[in-house]
CSV table of C-alpha atoms in Angstrom, one decimal:
chain,number,residue,atom,x,y,z
A,815,UNK,CA,107.0,124.7,111.5
A,816,UNK,CA,103.8,126.8,111.6
A,817,UNK,CA,100.8,125.1,110.0
A,818,UNK,CA,102.4,121.7,110.1
A,819,UNK,CA,100.3,119.1,112.0
A,820,UNK,CA,102.1,117.6,115.0
A,821,UNK,CA,102.2,114.0,113.9
A,822,UNK,CA,105.5,113.0,115.5
A,823,UNK,CA,104.2,109.7,116.7
A,824,UNK,CA,101.1,108.9,114.6
A,825,UNK,CA,99.4,105.5,114.7
A,826,UNK,CA,99.9,104.5,111.1
A,827,UNK,CA,97.7,101.4,111.7
A,828,UNK,CA,94.6,103.5,112.3
A,829,UNK,CA,92.4,104.1,109.2
A,830,UNK,CA,91.2,107.3,110.8
A,831,UNK,CA,94.6,108.9,110.3
A,832,UNK,CA,94.2,109.0,106.5
A,833,UNK,CA,92.5,111.5,104.2
A,834,UNK,CA,93.8,110.2,100.9
A,835,UNK,CA,93.0,106.6,99.7
A,836,UNK,CA,94.1,104.5,96.8
A,837,UNK,CA,92.8,101.0,95.9
A,838,UNK,CA,94.8,98.1,94.5
A,839,UNK,CA,93.9,94.6,93.4
A,840,UNK,CA,96.1,91.8,94.6
A,841,UNK,CA,97.4,90.1,91.4
A,842,UNK,CA,98.3,86.4,91.2
A,843,UNK,CA,101.9,87.4,90.2
A,844,UNK,CA,102.2,89.4,93.5
A,845,UNK,CA,102.4,86.0,95.4
A,846,UNK,CA,105.5,84.3,96.8
A,847,UNK,CA,106.2,80.6,96.8
A,848,UNK,CA,103.8,79.9,99.8
A,849,UNK,CA,100.9,82.0,98.4
A,850,UNK,CA,101.3,85.2,100.4
A,851,UNK,CA,101.7,88.6,98.8
A,852,UNK,CA,105.4,89.2,98.4
A,853,UNK,CA,107.1,92.0,100.4
A,854,UNK,CA,108.1,93.6,97.1
A,855,UNK,CA,104.5,93.7,95.9
A,856,UNK,CA,103.5,95.6,99.0
A,857,UNK,CA,106.2,98.1,98.2
A,858,UNK,CA,104.7,98.6,94.8
A,859,UNK,CA,101.2,99.2,96.4
A,860,UNK,CA,102.8,101.8,98.6
A,861,UNK,CA,104.5,103.4,95.6
A,862,UNK,CA,101.2,103.6,93.7
A,863,UNK,CA,99.5,105.4,96.6
A,864,UNK,CA,102.4,107.9,97.0
A,865,UNK,CA,102.5,108.7,93.3
A,866,UNK,CA,98.7,109.1,93.2
A,867,UNK,CA,98.8,111.5,96.2
A,868,UNK,CA,101.7,113.6,94.7
A,869,UNK,CA,99.9,113.7,91.4
A,870,UNK,CA,96.7,114.9,93.1
A,871,UNK,CA,98.6,117.8,94.6
A,872,UNK,CA,100.1,118.8,91.3
A,873,UNK,CA,103.2,116.6,90.8
A,874,UNK,CA,104.3,114.2,88.0
A,875,UNK,CA,103.2,116.6,85.2
A,876,UNK,CA,105.2,118.2,82.4
A,877,UNK,CA,104.1,121.6,83.6
A,878,UNK,CA,106.1,121.6,86.9
A,879,UNK,CA,109.9,122.0,87.0
A,880,UNK,CA,110.3,119.5,89.9
A,881,UNK,CA,109.7,115.9,90.5
A,882,UNK,CA,109.7,113.6,93.6
A,883,UNK,CA,112.2,110.8,94.4
A,884,UNK,CA,112.1,108.4,97.2
A,885,UNK,CA,115.0,108.8,99.7
A,886,UNK,CA,114.0,106.4,102.5
A,887,UNK,CA,111.4,103.8,103.1
A,888,UNK,CA,110.6,102.0,106.3
A,889,UNK,CA,108.0,99.2,106.0
A,890,UNK,CA,106.6,97.3,108.9
A,891,UNK,CA,104.7,94.1,107.9
A,892,UNK,CA,101.8,93.4,110.2
A,893,UNK,CA,99.7,90.6,108.7
A,894,UNK,CA,99.7,88.3,105.7
A,895,UNK,CA,97.8,89.1,102.6
A,896,UNK,CA,96.4,86.5,100.2
A,897,UNK,CA,95.0,86.3,96.7
A,898,UNK,CA,92.4,87.3,95.6
A,899,UNK,CA,91.7,90.5,97.4
A,900,UNK,CA,91.4,94.3,97.0
A,901,UNK,CA,93.2,96.5,99.4
A,902,UNK,CA,93.0,100.2,100.3
A,903,UNK,CA,96.2,102.2,100.9
A,904,UNK,CA,95.9,105.3,103.1
A,905,UNK,CA,98.5,108.1,102.7
A,906,UNK,CA,99.1,111.4,104.4
A,907,UNK,CA,101.7,114.0,105.0
A,908,UNK,CA,103.5,113.6,108.4
A,909,UNK,CA,106.2,116.2,108.1
A,910,UNK,CA,107.5,118.8,105.7
A,911,UNK,CA,111.2,119.9,105.6
A,912,UNK,CA,112.8,122.4,103.3
A,913,UNK,CA,112.9,120.0,100.3
A,914,UNK,CA,111.7,116.7,101.9
A,915,UNK,CA,108.3,115.3,102.6
A,916,UNK,CA,107.6,112.5,105.1
A,917,UNK,CA,104.5,110.5,104.2
A,918,UNK,CA,102.8,107.9,106.4
A,919,UNK,CA,101.0,105.1,104.6
A,920,UNK,CA,99.2,101.9,105.4
A,921,UNK,CA,97.7,99.0,103.5
A,922,UNK,CA,94.3,97.8,104.8
A,923,UNK,CA,92.2,94.8,104.0
A,924,UNK,CA,88.9,96.1,105.4
A,925,UNK,CA,90.0,97.7,108.7
A,926,UNK,CA,92.8,95.2,109.2
A,927,UNK,CA,96.3,96.8,108.8
A,928,UNK,CA,98.5,94.6,106.6
A,929,UNK,CA,101.6,96.9,106.6
A,930,UNK,CA,102.7,100.4,107.3
A,931,UNK,CA,105.3,102.7,105.7
A,932,UNK,CA,107.1,105.8,106.6
A,933,UNK,CA,108.5,107.3,103.4
A,934,UNK,CA,110.8,110.3,102.9
A,935,UNK,CA,110.6,111.8,99.5
A,936,UNK,CA,112.7,114.7,98.2
A,937,UNK,CA,111.6,117.4,95.7
A,938,UNK,CA,114.2,117.5,92.9
A,939,UNK,CA,114.7,120.1,90.2
A,940,UNK,CA,114.1,118.2,86.9
A,941,UNK,CA,116.8,120.1,85.0
A,942,UNK,CA,119.5,120.2,87.7
A,943,UNK,CA,118.7,116.7,89.3
A,944,UNK,CA,119.3,118.3,92.7
A,945,UNK,CA,117.0,118.9,95.7
A,946,UNK,CA,115.0,122.1,95.6
A,947,UNK,CA,112.8,123.7,98.2
A,948,UNK,CA,109.2,122.7,98.2
A,949,UNK,CA,107.3,125.3,96.2
A,950,UNK,CA,104.8,127.2,98.4
A,951,UNK,CA,101.7,126.1,96.5
A,952,UNK,CA,102.7,122.5,96.8
A,953,UNK,CA,103.6,122.9,100.5
A,954,UNK,CA,100.0,124.3,101.1
A,955,UNK,CA,98.4,121.3,99.3
A,956,UNK,CA,100.6,118.8,101.1
A,957,UNK,CA,99.6,120.2,104.5
A,958,UNK,CA,96.0,119.3,103.6
A,959,UNK,CA,96.9,115.8,102.3
């Protein structure tokens, strides 16, 4: 696709890959029985970053007739994360389809990668609850994200 960056095999563990950043605090209730941040909590951190990125480019508002739903999530866990800490989550567009967006994300403690995610999200018409093509203004903004 013209104008789409060639990120077919990006290094999601590299902080240099990301232009969008979100910060999260590790909460005590994020911990598992042995004191590590639970895998589900990491999924919530990724979700917060994805939502913030989509909101920044115009989504999740009453004014647009579309929304974004997660269709696929592949998380790779790289290192343990403990309480207390503050992490940064990098997110960026990897690929754009007709109605789908593939985002690459990673959670970092300093420059240490804790986990990566490849997420496929689908643009859905709010009224019809069906996939709809990515609007051109959104597509342009996502190419910059």
